[in-house]
mmCIF file with all atom_site columns, C-alpha atoms in Angstrom:
data_model
loop_
_atom_site.group_PDB
_atom_site.id
_atom_site.type_symbol
_atom_site.label_atom_id
_atom_site.label_alt_id
_atom_site.label_comp_id
_atom_site.label_asym_id
_atom_site.label_entity_id
_atom_site.label_seq_id
_atom_site.pdbx_PDB_ins_code
_atom_site.Cartn_x
_atom_site.Cartn_y
_atom_site.Cartn_z
_atom_site.occupancy
_atom_site.B_iso_or_equiv
_atom_site.pdbx_formal_charge
_atom_site.auth_seq_id
_atom_site.auth_comp_id
_atom_site.auth_asym_id
_atom_site.auth_atom_id
_atom_site.pdbx_PDB_model_num
ATOM 1   C CA . GLU A 1 1   ? -33.465 7.026   -9.064  1.00 65.00 ? 44  GLU A CA 1
ATOM 2   C CA . ALA A 1 2   ? -35.011 4.252   -10.919 1.00 79.00 ? 45  ALA A CA 1
ATOM 3   C CA . GLY A 1 3   ? -38.998 4.431   -10.645 1.00 93.00 ? 46  GLY A CA 1
ATOM 4   C CA . VAL A 1 4   ? -41.318 1.860   -10.395 1.00 96.00 ? 47  VAL A CA 1
ATOM 5   C CA . THR A 1 5   ? -40.657 -1.306  -12.647 1.00 97.00 ? 48  THR A CA 1
ATOM 6   C CA . GLN A 1 6   ? -43.431 -3.605  -13.852 1.00 98.00 ? 49  GLN A CA 1
ATOM 7   C CA . SER A 1 7   ? -43.374 -6.754  -15.620 1.00 97.00 ? 50  SER A CA 1
ATOM 8   C CA . PRO A 1 8   ? -43.716 -8.041  -18.001 1.00 97.00 ? 51  PRO A CA 1
ATOM 9   C CA . THR A 1 9   ? -44.907 -5.212  -20.346 1.00 96.00 ? 52  THR A CA 1
ATOM 10  C CA . HIS A 1 10  ? -47.328 -7.411  -21.752 1.00 97.00 ? 53  HIS A CA 1
ATOM 11  C CA . LEU A 1 11  ? -48.984 -10.888 -20.989 1.00 97.00 ? 54  LEU A CA 1
ATOM 12  C CA . ILE A 1 12  ? -51.233 -12.967 -23.499 1.00 98.00 ? 55  ILE A CA 1
ATOM 13  C CA . LYS A 1 13  ? -52.873 -15.493 -21.413 1.00 98.00 ? 56  LYS A CA 1
ATOM 14  C CA . THR A 1 14  ? -56.272 -17.639 -22.330 1.00 97.00 ? 57  THR A CA 1
ATOM 15  C CA . ARG A 1 15  ? -59.491 -18.284 -20.331 1.00 97.00 ? 58  ARG A CA 1
ATOM 16  C CA . GLY A 1 16  ? -58.816 -20.256 -17.065 1.00 97.00 ? 59  GLY A CA 1
ATOM 17  C CA . GLN A 1 17  ? -55.198 -19.672 -17.258 1.00 98.00 ? 60  GLN A CA 1
ATOM 18  C CA . GLN A 1 18  ? -53.295 -17.997 -14.376 1.00 98.00 ? 61  GLN A CA 1
ATOM 19  C CA . ALA A 1 19  ? -51.459 -14.970 -14.382 1.00 98.00 ? 62  ALA A CA 1
ATOM 20  C CA . THR A 1 20  ? -48.630 -13.386 -12.393 1.00 98.00 ? 63  THR A CA 1
ATOM 21  C CA . LEU A 1 21  ? -47.523 -9.760  -12.714 1.00 98.00 ? 64  LEU A CA 1
ATOM 22  C CA . ARG A 1 22  ? -44.598 -8.001  -10.777 1.00 98.00 ? 65  ARG A CA 1
ATOM 23  C CA . CYS A 1 23  ? -43.723 -4.838  -9.274  1.00 98.00 ? 66  CYS A CA 1
ATOM 24  C CA . SER A 1 24  ? -40.504 -3.339  -7.934  1.00 98.00 ? 67  SER A CA 1
ATOM 25  C CA . PRO A 1 25  ? -41.218 -0.107  -5.996  1.00 96.00 ? 68  PRO A CA 1
ATOM 26  C CA . ILE A 1 26  ? -38.946 3.145   -5.620  1.00 95.00 ? 69  ILE A CA 1
ATOM 27  C CA . SER A 1 27  ? -36.126 2.362   -3.225  1.00 93.00 ? 70  SER A CA 1
ATOM 28  C CA . GLY A 1 28  ? -36.929 3.780   0.601   1.00 91.00 ? 71  GLY A CA 1
ATOM 29  C CA . HIS A 1 29  ? -40.856 3.166   -0.513  1.00 92.00 ? 72  HIS A CA 1
ATOM 30  C CA . THR A 1 30  ? -43.104 0.444   1.680   1.00 92.00 ? 73  THR A CA 1
ATOM 31  C CA . SER A 1 31  ? -46.350 0.735   0.436   1.00 91.00 ? 74  SER A CA 1
ATOM 32  C CA . VAL A 1 32  ? -47.489 -0.756  -3.040  1.00 94.00 ? 75  VAL A CA 1
ATOM 33  C CA . TYR A 1 33  ? -50.799 -0.503  -4.364  1.00 94.00 ? 76  TYR A CA 1
ATOM 34  C CA . TRP A 1 34  ? -52.417 -2.233  -7.307  1.00 96.00 ? 77  TRP A CA 1
ATOM 35  C CA . TYR A 1 35  ? -54.872 -0.729  -9.522  1.00 96.00 ? 78  TYR A CA 1
ATOM 36  C CA . GLN A 1 36  ? -56.978 -2.095  -12.685 1.00 96.00 ? 79  GLN A CA 1
ATOM 37  C CA . GLN A 1 37  ? -57.326 0.174   -15.496 1.00 94.00 ? 80  GLN A CA 1
ATOM 38  C CA . ALA A 1 38  ? -59.995 -1.070  -18.041 1.00 92.00 ? 81  ALA A CA 1
ATOM 39  C CA . LEU A 1 39  ? -60.936 0.692   -21.381 1.00 86.00 ? 82  LEU A CA 1
ATOM 40  C CA . GLY A 1 40  ? -63.341 3.232   -21.083 1.00 79.00 ? 83  GLY A CA 1
ATOM 41  C CA . LEU A 1 41  ? -63.214 2.760   -17.240 1.00 83.00 ? 84  LEU A CA 1
ATOM 42  C CA . GLY A 1 42  ? -61.316 4.609   -14.813 1.00 84.00 ? 85  GLY A CA 1
ATOM 43  C CA . LEU A 1 43  ? -58.322 3.031   -12.085 1.00 92.00 ? 86  LEU A CA 1
ATOM 44  C CA . GLN A 1 44  ? -60.209 0.592   -10.177 1.00 92.00 ? 87  GLN A CA 1
ATOM 45  C CA . PHE A 1 45  ? -58.267 -0.011  -6.350  1.00 91.00 ? 88  PHE A CA 1
ATOM 46  C CA . LEU A 1 46  ? -57.197 -3.894  -6.588  1.00 94.00 ? 89  LEU A CA 1
ATOM 47  C CA . LEU A 1 47  ? -55.141 -4.197  -3.479  1.00 94.00 ? 90  LEU A CA 1
ATOM 48  C CA . TRP A 1 48  ? -52.737 -2.341  -1.135  1.00 92.00 ? 91  TRP A CA 1
ATOM 49  C CA . TYR A 1 49  ? -49.676 -3.717  0.653   1.00 93.00 ? 92  TYR A CA 1
ATOM 50  C CA . ASP A 1 50  ? -47.256 -2.397  3.440   1.00 89.00 ? 93  ASP A CA 1
ATOM 51  C CA . GLU A 1 51  ? -44.681 -3.744  5.254   1.00 90.00 ? 94  GLU A CA 1
ATOM 52  C CA . GLY A 1 52  ? -45.591 -7.197  3.881   1.00 92.00 ? 95  GLY A CA 1
ATOM 53  C CA . GLU A 1 53  ? -48.812 -7.055  5.041   1.00 93.00 ? 96  GLU A CA 1
ATOM 54  C CA . GLU A 1 54  ? -52.213 -6.759  2.720   1.00 93.00 ? 97  GLU A CA 1
ATOM 55  C CA . ARG A 1 55  ? -54.051 -3.273  4.349   1.00 89.00 ? 98  ARG A CA 1
ATOM 56  C CA . ASN A 1 56  ? -56.774 -3.212  1.797   1.00 88.00 ? 99  ASN A CA 1
ATOM 57  C CA . ARG A 1 57  ? -58.412 -4.483  -1.034  1.00 91.00 ? 100 ARG A CA 1
ATOM 58  C CA . GLY A 1 58  ? -60.994 -3.197  -3.972  1.00 90.00 ? 101 GLY A CA 1
ATOM 59  C CA . ASN A 1 59  ? -64.484 -4.697  -4.287  1.00 90.00 ? 102 ASN A CA 1
ATOM 60  C CA . PHE A 1 60  ? -62.588 -7.469  -6.845  1.00 94.00 ? 103 PHE A CA 1
ATOM 61  C CA . PRO A 1 61  ? -63.186 -11.650 -6.306  1.00 96.00 ? 104 PRO A CA 1
ATOM 62  C CA . PRO A 1 62  ? -60.502 -13.330 -4.146  1.00 96.00 ? 105 PRO A CA 1
ATOM 63  C CA . ARG A 1 63  ? -59.491 -14.907 -7.327  1.00 97.00 ? 106 ARG A CA 1
ATOM 64  C CA . PHE A 1 64  ? -57.713 -11.578 -7.829  1.00 98.00 ? 107 PHE A CA 1
ATOM 65  C CA . SER A 1 65  ? -54.779 -11.786 -5.006  1.00 97.00 ? 108 SER A CA 1
ATOM 66  C CA . GLY A 1 66  ? -50.793 -10.879 -4.451  1.00 96.00 ? 109 GLY A CA 1
ATOM 67  C CA . ARG A 1 67  ? -48.279 -10.632 -1.769  1.00 96.00 ? 110 ARG A CA 1
ATOM 68  C CA . GLN A 1 68  ? -45.215 -8.434  -1.078  1.00 97.00 ? 111 GLN A CA 1
ATOM 69  C CA . PHE A 1 69  ? -42.005 -9.281  -0.144  1.00 97.00 ? 112 PHE A CA 1
ATOM 70  C CA . PRO A 1 70  ? -39.512 -9.106  2.136   1.00 96.00 ? 113 PRO A CA 1
ATOM 71  C CA . ASN A 1 71  ? -37.908 -6.256  -0.467  1.00 95.00 ? 114 ASN A CA 1
ATOM 72  C CA . TYR A 1 72  ? -41.058 -4.643  -0.631  1.00 96.00 ? 115 TYR A CA 1
ATOM 73  C CA . SER A 1 73  ? -41.509 -5.717  -4.238  1.00 97.00 ? 116 SER A CA 1
ATOM 74  C CA . SER A 1 74  ? -44.994 -7.326  -5.175  1.00 98.00 ? 117 SER A CA 1
ATOM 75  C CA . GLU A 1 75  ? -46.561 -9.760  -7.278  1.00 98.00 ? 118 GLU A CA 1
ATOM 76  C CA . LEU A 1 76  ? -50.431 -9.679  -8.397  1.00 98.00 ? 119 LEU A CA 1
ATOM 77  C CA . ASN A 1 77  ? -51.659 -13.280 -9.196  1.00 98.00 ? 120 ASN A CA 1
ATOM 78  C CA . VAL A 1 78  ? -55.381 -13.803 -11.069 1.00 98.00 ? 121 VAL A CA 1
ATOM 79  C CA . ASN A 1 79  ? -56.445 -16.991 -10.791 1.00 97.00 ? 122 ASN A CA 1
ATOM 80  C CA . ALA A 1 80  ? -59.031 -18.697 -13.488 1.00 97.00 ? 123 ALA A CA 1
ATOM 81  C CA . LEU A 1 81  ? -58.734 -15.662 -16.366 1.00 98.00 ? 124 LEU A CA 1
ATOM 82  C CA . GLU A 1 82  ? -61.691 -14.312 -17.331 1.00 97.00 ? 125 GLU A CA 1
ATOM 83  C CA . LEU A 1 83  ? -62.187 -12.048 -20.729 1.00 97.00 ? 126 LEU A CA 1
ATOM 84  C CA . GLU A 1 84  ? -63.164 -9.197  -18.983 1.00 95.00 ? 127 GLU A CA 1
ATOM 85  C CA . ASP A 1 85  ? -59.648 -9.646  -17.071 1.00 97.00 ? 128 ASP A CA 1
ATOM 86  C CA . SER A 1 86  ? -58.515 -8.074  -19.951 1.00 97.00 ? 129 SER A CA 1
ATOM 87  C CA . ALA A 1 87  ? -57.088 -4.428  -18.948 1.00 96.00 ? 130 ALA A CA 1
ATOM 88  C CA . LEU A 1 88  ? -53.930 -2.607  -17.760 1.00 96.00 ? 131 LEU A CA 1
ATOM 89  C CA . TYR A 1 89  ? -52.773 -3.384  -14.043 1.00 97.00 ? 132 TYR A CA 1
ATOM 90  C CA . LEU A 1 90  ? -50.680 -0.396  -12.664 1.00 97.00 ? 133 LEU A CA 1
ATOM 91  C CA . CYS A 1 91  ? -48.667 -0.635  -9.759  1.00 97.00 ? 134 CYS A CA 1
ATOM 92  C CA . ALA A 1 92  ? -47.513 2.101   -7.336  1.00 95.00 ? 135 ALA A CA 1
ATOM 93  C CA . SER A 1 93  ? -45.602 2.987   -4.763  1.00 94.00 ? 136 SER A CA 1
ATOM 94  C CA . SER A 1 94  ? -45.177 5.408   -1.840  1.00 90.00 ? 137 SER A CA 1
ATOM 95  C CA . LEU A 1 95  ? -43.340 6.229   1.242   1.00 85.00 ? 138 LEU A CA 1
ATOM 96  C CA . PRO A 1 96  ? -44.068 4.933   4.804   1.00 76.00 ? 139 PRO A CA 1
ATOM 97  C CA . GLY A 1 97  ? -47.143 6.333   6.439   1.00 66.00 ? 140 GLY A CA 1
ATOM 98  C CA . SER A 1 98  ? -50.705 6.090   5.547   1.00 54.00 ? 141 SER A CA 1
ATOM 99  C CA . ASP A 1 99  ? -51.619 9.645   4.693   1.00 55.00 ? 142 ASP A CA 1
ATOM 100 C CA . ASN A 1 100 ? -48.933 9.889   2.201   1.00 56.00 ? 143 ASN A CA 1
ATOM 101 C CA . GLU A 1 101 ? -50.868 9.390   -1.211  1.00 67.00 ? 144 GLU A CA 1
ATOM 102 C CA . LYS A 1 102 ? -48.586 10.732  -3.240  1.00 83.00 ? 145 LYS A CA 1
ATOM 103 C CA . LEU A 1 103 ? -48.690 7.796   -5.775  1.00 89.00 ? 146 LEU A CA 1
ATOM 104 C CA . PHE A 1 104 ? -45.498 6.805   -8.330  1.00 92.00 ? 147 PHE A CA 1
ATOM 105 C CA . PHE A 1 105 ? -46.806 4.636   -10.685 1.00 95.00 ? 148 PHE A CA 1
ATOM 106 C CA . GLY A 1 106 ? -45.102 2.208   -13.294 1.00 96.00 ? 149 GLY A CA 1
ATOM 107 C CA . SER A 1 107 ? -45.635 1.948   -16.795 1.00 95.00 ? 150 SER A CA 1
ATOM 108 C CA . GLY A 1 108 ? -48.195 -1.296  -16.540 1.00 96.00 ? 151 GLY A CA 1
ATOM 109 C CA . THR A 1 109 ? -48.827 -4.484  -17.418 1.00 97.00 ? 152 THR A CA 1
ATOM 110 C CA . GLN A 1 110 ? -51.227 -4.665  -20.392 1.00 96.00 ? 153 GLN A CA 1
ATOM 111 C CA . LEU A 1 111 ? -53.392 -8.370  -19.927 1.00 97.00 ? 154 LEU A CA 1
ATOM 112 C CA . SER A 1 112 ? -54.950 -9.782  -22.941 1.00 97.00 ? 155 SER A CA 1
ATOM 113 C CA . VAL A 1 113 ? -56.986 -12.647 -22.139 1.00 97.00 ? 156 VAL A CA 1
ATOM 114 C CA . LEU A 1 114 ? -57.934 -15.037 -24.996 1.00 96.00 ? 157 LEU A CA 1
ATOM 115 C CA . GLU B 2 1   ? -68.765 5.596   -1.298  1.00 81.00 ? 457 GLU B CA 1
ATOM 116 C CA . ASP B 2 2   ? -66.390 7.962   -2.589  1.00 86.00 ? 458 ASP B CA 1
ATOM 117 C CA . GLN B 2 3   ? -67.111 9.051   -6.221  1.00 91.00 ? 459 GLN B CA 1
ATOM 118 C CA . VAL B 2 4   ? -65.427 11.208  -8.831  1.00 95.00 ? 460 VAL B CA 1
ATOM 119 C CA . THR B 2 5   ? -66.766 11.942  -12.040 1.00 96.00 ? 461 THR B CA 1
ATOM 120 C CA . GLN B 2 6   ? -64.840 14.221  -14.250 1.00 97.00 ? 462 GLN B CA 1
ATOM 121 C CA . SER B 2 7   ? -66.006 16.613  -17.190 1.00 97.00 ? 463 SER B CA 1
ATOM 122 C CA . PRO B 2 8   ? -65.906 16.608  -20.122 1.00 97.00 ? 464 PRO B CA 1
ATOM 123 C CA . GLU B 2 9   ? -64.673 13.190  -21.273 1.00 96.00 ? 465 GLU B CA 1
ATOM 124 C CA . ALA B 2 10  ? -62.517 14.545  -24.057 1.00 97.00 ? 466 ALA B CA 1
ATOM 125 C CA . LEU B 2 11  ? -61.613 18.008  -25.101 1.00 98.00 ? 467 LEU B CA 1
ATOM 126 C CA . ARG B 2 12  ? -59.467 19.536  -28.201 1.00 98.00 ? 468 ARG B CA 1
ATOM 127 C CA . LEU B 2 13  ? -58.205 22.611  -27.967 1.00 97.00 ? 469 LEU B CA 1
ATOM 128 C CA . GLN B 2 14  ? -55.903 25.275  -30.666 1.00 97.00 ? 470 GLN B CA 1
ATOM 129 C CA . GLU B 2 15  ? -53.049 25.635  -29.064 1.00 97.00 ? 471 GLU B CA 1
ATOM 130 C CA . GLY B 2 16  ? -52.820 29.029  -26.813 1.00 97.00 ? 472 GLY B CA 1
ATOM 131 C CA . GLU B 2 17  ? -56.557 28.383  -26.216 1.00 97.00 ? 473 GLU B CA 1
ATOM 132 C CA . SER B 2 18  ? -56.674 28.140  -22.801 1.00 97.00 ? 474 SER B CA 1
ATOM 133 C CA . SER B 2 19  ? -59.582 26.260  -20.952 1.00 98.00 ? 475 SER B CA 1
ATOM 134 C CA . SER B 2 20  ? -60.865 23.993  -17.450 1.00 98.00 ? 476 SER B CA 1
ATOM 135 C CA . LEU B 2 21  ? -60.996 20.570  -16.455 1.00 98.00 ? 477 LEU B CA 1
ATOM 136 C CA . ASN B 2 22  ? -63.743 19.749  -14.102 1.00 98.00 ? 478 ASN B CA 1
ATOM 137 C CA . CYS B 2 23  ? -63.438 17.088  -11.396 1.00 98.00 ? 479 CYS B CA 1
ATOM 138 C CA . SER B 2 24  ? -66.741 16.839  -9.225  1.00 98.00 ? 480 SER B CA 1
ATOM 139 C CA . TYR B 2 25  ? -66.502 14.495  -6.049  1.00 96.00 ? 481 TYR B CA 1
ATOM 140 C CA . THR B 2 26  ? -68.615 12.798  -3.435  1.00 93.00 ? 482 THR B CA 1
ATOM 141 C CA . VAL B 2 27  ? -66.460 11.459  -0.348  1.00 89.00 ? 483 VAL B CA 1
ATOM 142 C CA . SER B 2 28  ? -66.835 11.486  3.241   1.00 85.00 ? 484 SER B CA 1
ATOM 143 C CA . GLY B 2 29  ? -64.131 13.472  4.726   1.00 86.00 ? 485 GLY B CA 1
ATOM 144 C CA . LEU B 2 30  ? -61.610 14.780  2.182   1.00 89.00 ? 486 LEU B CA 1
ATOM 145 C CA . ARG B 2 31  ? -58.243 13.962  3.032   1.00 88.00 ? 487 ARG B CA 1
ATOM 146 C CA . GLY B 2 32  ? -56.470 15.027  -0.444  1.00 91.00 ? 488 GLY B CA 1
ATOM 147 C CA . LEU B 2 33  ? -57.585 15.843  -4.028  1.00 95.00 ? 489 LEU B CA 1
ATOM 148 C CA . PHE B 2 34  ? -55.051 14.661  -6.298  1.00 95.00 ? 490 PHE B CA 1
ATOM 149 C CA . TRP B 2 35  ? -54.371 15.297  -10.160 1.00 97.00 ? 491 TRP B CA 1
ATOM 150 C CA . TYR B 2 36  ? -51.971 13.142  -12.632 1.00 96.00 ? 492 TYR B CA 1
ATOM 151 C CA . ARG B 2 37  ? -51.738 13.159  -15.946 1.00 97.00 ? 493 ARG B CA 1
ATOM 152 C CA . GLN B 2 38  ? -51.216 9.763   -17.850 1.00 95.00 ? 494 GLN B CA 1
ATOM 153 C CA . ASP B 2 39  ? -49.570 9.610   -21.630 1.00 95.00 ? 495 ASP B CA 1
ATOM 154 C CA . PRO B 2 40  ? -50.400 6.297   -23.831 1.00 90.00 ? 496 PRO B CA 1
ATOM 155 C CA . GLY B 2 41  ? -48.927 3.340   -22.838 1.00 85.00 ? 497 GLY B CA 1
ATOM 156 C CA . LYS B 2 42  ? -47.629 4.942   -19.508 1.00 90.00 ? 498 LYS B CA 1
ATOM 157 C CA . GLY B 2 43  ? -48.584 4.945   -15.691 1.00 93.00 ? 499 GLY B CA 1
ATOM 158 C CA . PRO B 2 44  ? -50.630 8.266   -14.628 1.00 94.00 ? 500 PRO B CA 1
ATOM 159 C CA . GLU B 2 45  ? -47.644 11.284  -13.028 1.00 94.00 ? 501 GLU B CA 1
ATOM 160 C CA . PHE B 2 46  ? -48.306 13.040  -10.180 1.00 93.00 ? 502 PHE B CA 1
ATOM 161 C CA . LEU B 2 47  ? -49.140 16.341  -10.592 1.00 95.00 ? 503 LEU B CA 1
ATOM 162 C CA . PHE B 2 48  ? -50.913 18.102  -7.322  1.00 93.00 ? 504 PHE B CA 1
ATOM 163 C CA . THR B 2 49  ? -52.661 17.178  -4.315  1.00 93.00 ? 505 THR B CA 1
ATOM 164 C CA . LEU B 2 50  ? -54.915 19.891  -2.802  1.00 95.00 ? 506 LEU B CA 1
ATOM 165 C CA . TYR B 2 51  ? -56.480 19.455  0.940   1.00 92.00 ? 507 TYR B CA 1
ATOM 166 C CA . SER B 2 52  ? -58.713 22.142  1.705   1.00 92.00 ? 508 SER B CA 1
ATOM 167 C CA . ALA B 2 53  ? -61.117 24.349  0.330   1.00 94.00 ? 509 ALA B CA 1
ATOM 168 C CA . GLY B 2 54  ? -59.879 27.740  -1.230  1.00 96.00 ? 510 GLY B CA 1
ATOM 169 C CA . GLU B 2 55  ? -56.338 26.152  -2.273  1.00 96.00 ? 511 GLU B CA 1
ATOM 170 C CA . GLU B 2 56  ? -54.545 26.230  -5.314  1.00 97.00 ? 512 GLU B CA 1
ATOM 171 C CA . LYS B 2 57  ? -51.311 25.106  -6.986  1.00 96.00 ? 513 LYS B CA 1
ATOM 172 C CA . GLU B 2 58  ? -49.550 25.861  -10.149 1.00 97.00 ? 514 GLU B CA 1
ATOM 173 C CA . LYS B 2 59  ? -46.786 24.247  -12.440 1.00 94.00 ? 515 LYS B CA 1
ATOM 174 C CA . GLU B 2 60  ? -46.038 25.824  -15.566 1.00 95.00 ? 516 GLU B CA 1
ATOM 175 C CA . ARG B 2 61  ? -49.407 26.004  -17.918 1.00 97.00 ? 517 ARG B CA 1
ATOM 176 C CA . LEU B 2 62  ? -51.142 24.152  -15.426 1.00 98.00 ? 518 LEU B CA 1
ATOM 177 C CA . LYS B 2 63  ? -53.281 25.750  -12.176 1.00 98.00 ? 519 LYS B CA 1
ATOM 178 C CA . ALA B 2 64  ? -55.379 23.657  -10.016 1.00 98.00 ? 520 ALA B CA 1
ATOM 179 C CA . THR B 2 65  ? -58.203 24.577  -7.557  1.00 98.00 ? 521 THR B CA 1
ATOM 180 C CA . LEU B 2 66  ? -60.185 23.330  -5.097  1.00 97.00 ? 522 LEU B CA 1
ATOM 181 C CA . THR B 2 67  ? -63.783 24.212  -3.509  1.00 95.00 ? 523 THR B CA 1
ATOM 182 C CA . LYS B 2 68  ? -65.788 21.709  -0.922  1.00 92.00 ? 524 LYS B CA 1
ATOM 183 C CA . LYS B 2 69  ? -67.536 19.814  -4.131  1.00 94.00 ? 525 LYS B CA 1
ATOM 184 C CA . GLU B 2 70  ? -65.011 20.178  -7.029  1.00 97.00 ? 526 GLU B CA 1
ATOM 185 C CA . SER B 2 71  ? -61.577 20.631  -8.545  1.00 98.00 ? 527 SER B CA 1
ATOM 186 C CA . PHE B 2 72  ? -60.755 22.498  -11.609 1.00 98.00 ? 528 PHE B CA 1
ATOM 187 C CA . LEU B 2 73  ? -57.542 21.978  -13.563 1.00 98.00 ? 529 LEU B CA 1
ATOM 188 C CA . HIS B 2 74  ? -57.156 25.412  -15.703 1.00 98.00 ? 530 HIS B CA 1
ATOM 189 C CA . ILE B 2 75  ? -54.652 25.236  -18.725 1.00 97.00 ? 531 ILE B CA 1
ATOM 190 C CA . THR B 2 76  ? -53.627 28.383  -19.795 1.00 97.00 ? 532 THR B CA 1
ATOM 191 C CA . ALA B 2 77  ? -51.726 28.874  -23.716 1.00 97.00 ? 533 ALA B CA 1
ATOM 192 C CA . PRO B 2 78  ? -51.484 25.029  -23.831 1.00 97.00 ? 534 PRO B CA 1
ATOM 193 C CA . LYS B 2 79  ? -49.078 23.667  -25.998 1.00 97.00 ? 535 LYS B CA 1
ATOM 194 C CA . PRO B 2 80  ? -49.408 20.433  -27.800 1.00 97.00 ? 536 PRO B CA 1
ATOM 195 C CA . GLU B 2 81  ? -47.048 18.797  -25.783 1.00 97.00 ? 537 GLU B CA 1
ATOM 196 C CA . ASP B 2 82  ? -49.598 19.401  -22.744 1.00 97.00 ? 538 ASP B CA 1
ATOM 197 C CA . SER B 2 83  ? -51.875 16.369  -24.788 1.00 98.00 ? 539 SER B CA 1
ATOM 198 C CA . ALA B 2 84  ? -52.843 13.402  -22.712 1.00 97.00 ? 540 ALA B CA 1
ATOM 199 C CA . THR B 2 85  ? -55.098 12.180  -20.612 1.00 96.00 ? 541 THR B CA 1
ATOM 200 C CA . TYR B 2 86  ? -55.441 14.285  -17.221 1.00 98.00 ? 542 TYR B CA 1
ATOM 201 C CA . LEU B 2 87  ? -56.906 12.213  -14.019 1.00 97.00 ? 543 LEU B CA 1
ATOM 202 C CA . CYS B 2 88  ? -58.648 13.525  -11.036 1.00 97.00 ? 544 CYS B CA 1
ATOM 203 C CA . ALA B 2 89  ? -58.596 11.370  -7.254  1.00 94.00 ? 545 ALA B CA 1
ATOM 204 C CA . VAL B 2 90  ? -59.705 11.262  -4.103  1.00 93.00 ? 546 VAL B CA 1
ATOM 205 C CA . ARG B 2 91  ? -58.864 9.698   -1.051  1.00 87.00 ? 547 ARG B CA 1
ATOM 206 C CA . GLY B 2 92  ? -61.753 9.729   1.325   1.00 81.00 ? 548 GLY B CA 1
ATOM 207 C CA . GLY B 2 93  ? -62.584 7.635   4.521   1.00 69.00 ? 549 GLY B CA 1
ATOM 208 C CA . ALA B 2 94  ? -61.488 4.551   2.754   1.00 63.00 ? 550 ALA B CA 1
ATOM 209 C CA . ASP B 2 95  ? -57.790 3.975   2.356   1.00 63.00 ? 551 ASP B CA 1
ATOM 210 C CA . GLY B 2 96  ? -56.751 4.263   -1.535  1.00 73.00 ? 552 GLY B CA 1
ATOM 211 C CA . LEU B 2 97  ? -57.333 6.642   -3.704  1.00 86.00 ? 553 LEU B CA 1
ATOM 212 C CA . THR B 2 98  ? -60.759 6.434   -5.899  1.00 89.00 ? 554 THR B CA 1
ATOM 213 C CA . PHE B 2 99  ? -59.960 7.909   -9.570  1.00 93.00 ? 555 PHE B CA 1
ATOM 214 C CA . GLY B 2 100 ? -62.227 9.458   -12.463 1.00 95.00 ? 556 GLY B CA 1
ATOM 215 C CA . LYS B 2 101 ? -62.018 8.142   -15.819 1.00 95.00 ? 557 LYS B CA 1
ATOM 216 C CA . GLY B 2 102 ? -60.432 11.197  -16.553 1.00 96.00 ? 558 GLY B CA 1
ATOM 217 C CA . THR B 2 103 ? -60.157 13.844  -19.464 1.00 97.00 ? 559 THR B CA 1
ATOM 218 C CA . HIS B 2 104 ? -58.597 13.112  -22.864 1.00 96.00 ? 560 HIS B CA 1
ATOM 219 C CA . LEU B 2 105 ? -57.256 16.472  -23.959 1.00 98.00 ? 561 LEU B CA 1
ATOM 220 C CA . ILE B 2 106 ? -55.887 17.307  -27.344 1.00 98.00 ? 562 ILE B CA 1
ATOM 221 C CA . ILE B 2 107 ? -53.742 20.460  -27.929 1.00 97.00 ? 563 ILE B CA 1
ATOM 222 C CA . GLN B 2 108 ? -53.893 21.168  -31.912 1.00 97.00 ? 564 GLN B CA 1
ATOM 223 C CA . PRO B 2 109 ? -50.887 22.459  -33.394 1.00 95.00 ? 565 PRO B CA 1
#
């Protein structure tokens, strides 16, 4: 069974540009979570999507946005990139039901903003 | 606001030298405490979920325990392949998990 897949593996952008990160959850998983892991910091919760709807978002500015498609894959968009957006962006998926927090993570997209 | 503090930040052990990692938490209504392992360049890998004080879970050389204020991850006779960053997370009143910064564990042969 395929795990959570993320693309691209690495992404290099310059300040002010936009970045789009993609995630495909494990088959049968309907919830997708996005986390930011910056150097020296813990995983910071960004967004949670379930059944195509945004269910919750963390303490991040509106230029961080995303969506979930009918096939449950998800996209994270970061507009007006800033240097401090450089981080590993992790996607995770879980089975249906908000009480199921056993998250399965992908290997992440390393975003570098120059 | 849910908070998770892990200690130590880094730990270097000799192969076979047992030790414990600490996770202290503040949460409004604990709905689960999670331990993950993260290897360099990879996403976190699920290890355990604990739900109530007194609960314990084991997997190979790892045992996780939970009290009302903290959790411990005990590593018995570790091997070099146990080297990784171990992450603790809680689920409280808010949706989503709150993670600690992790403990970077190095096991020297």
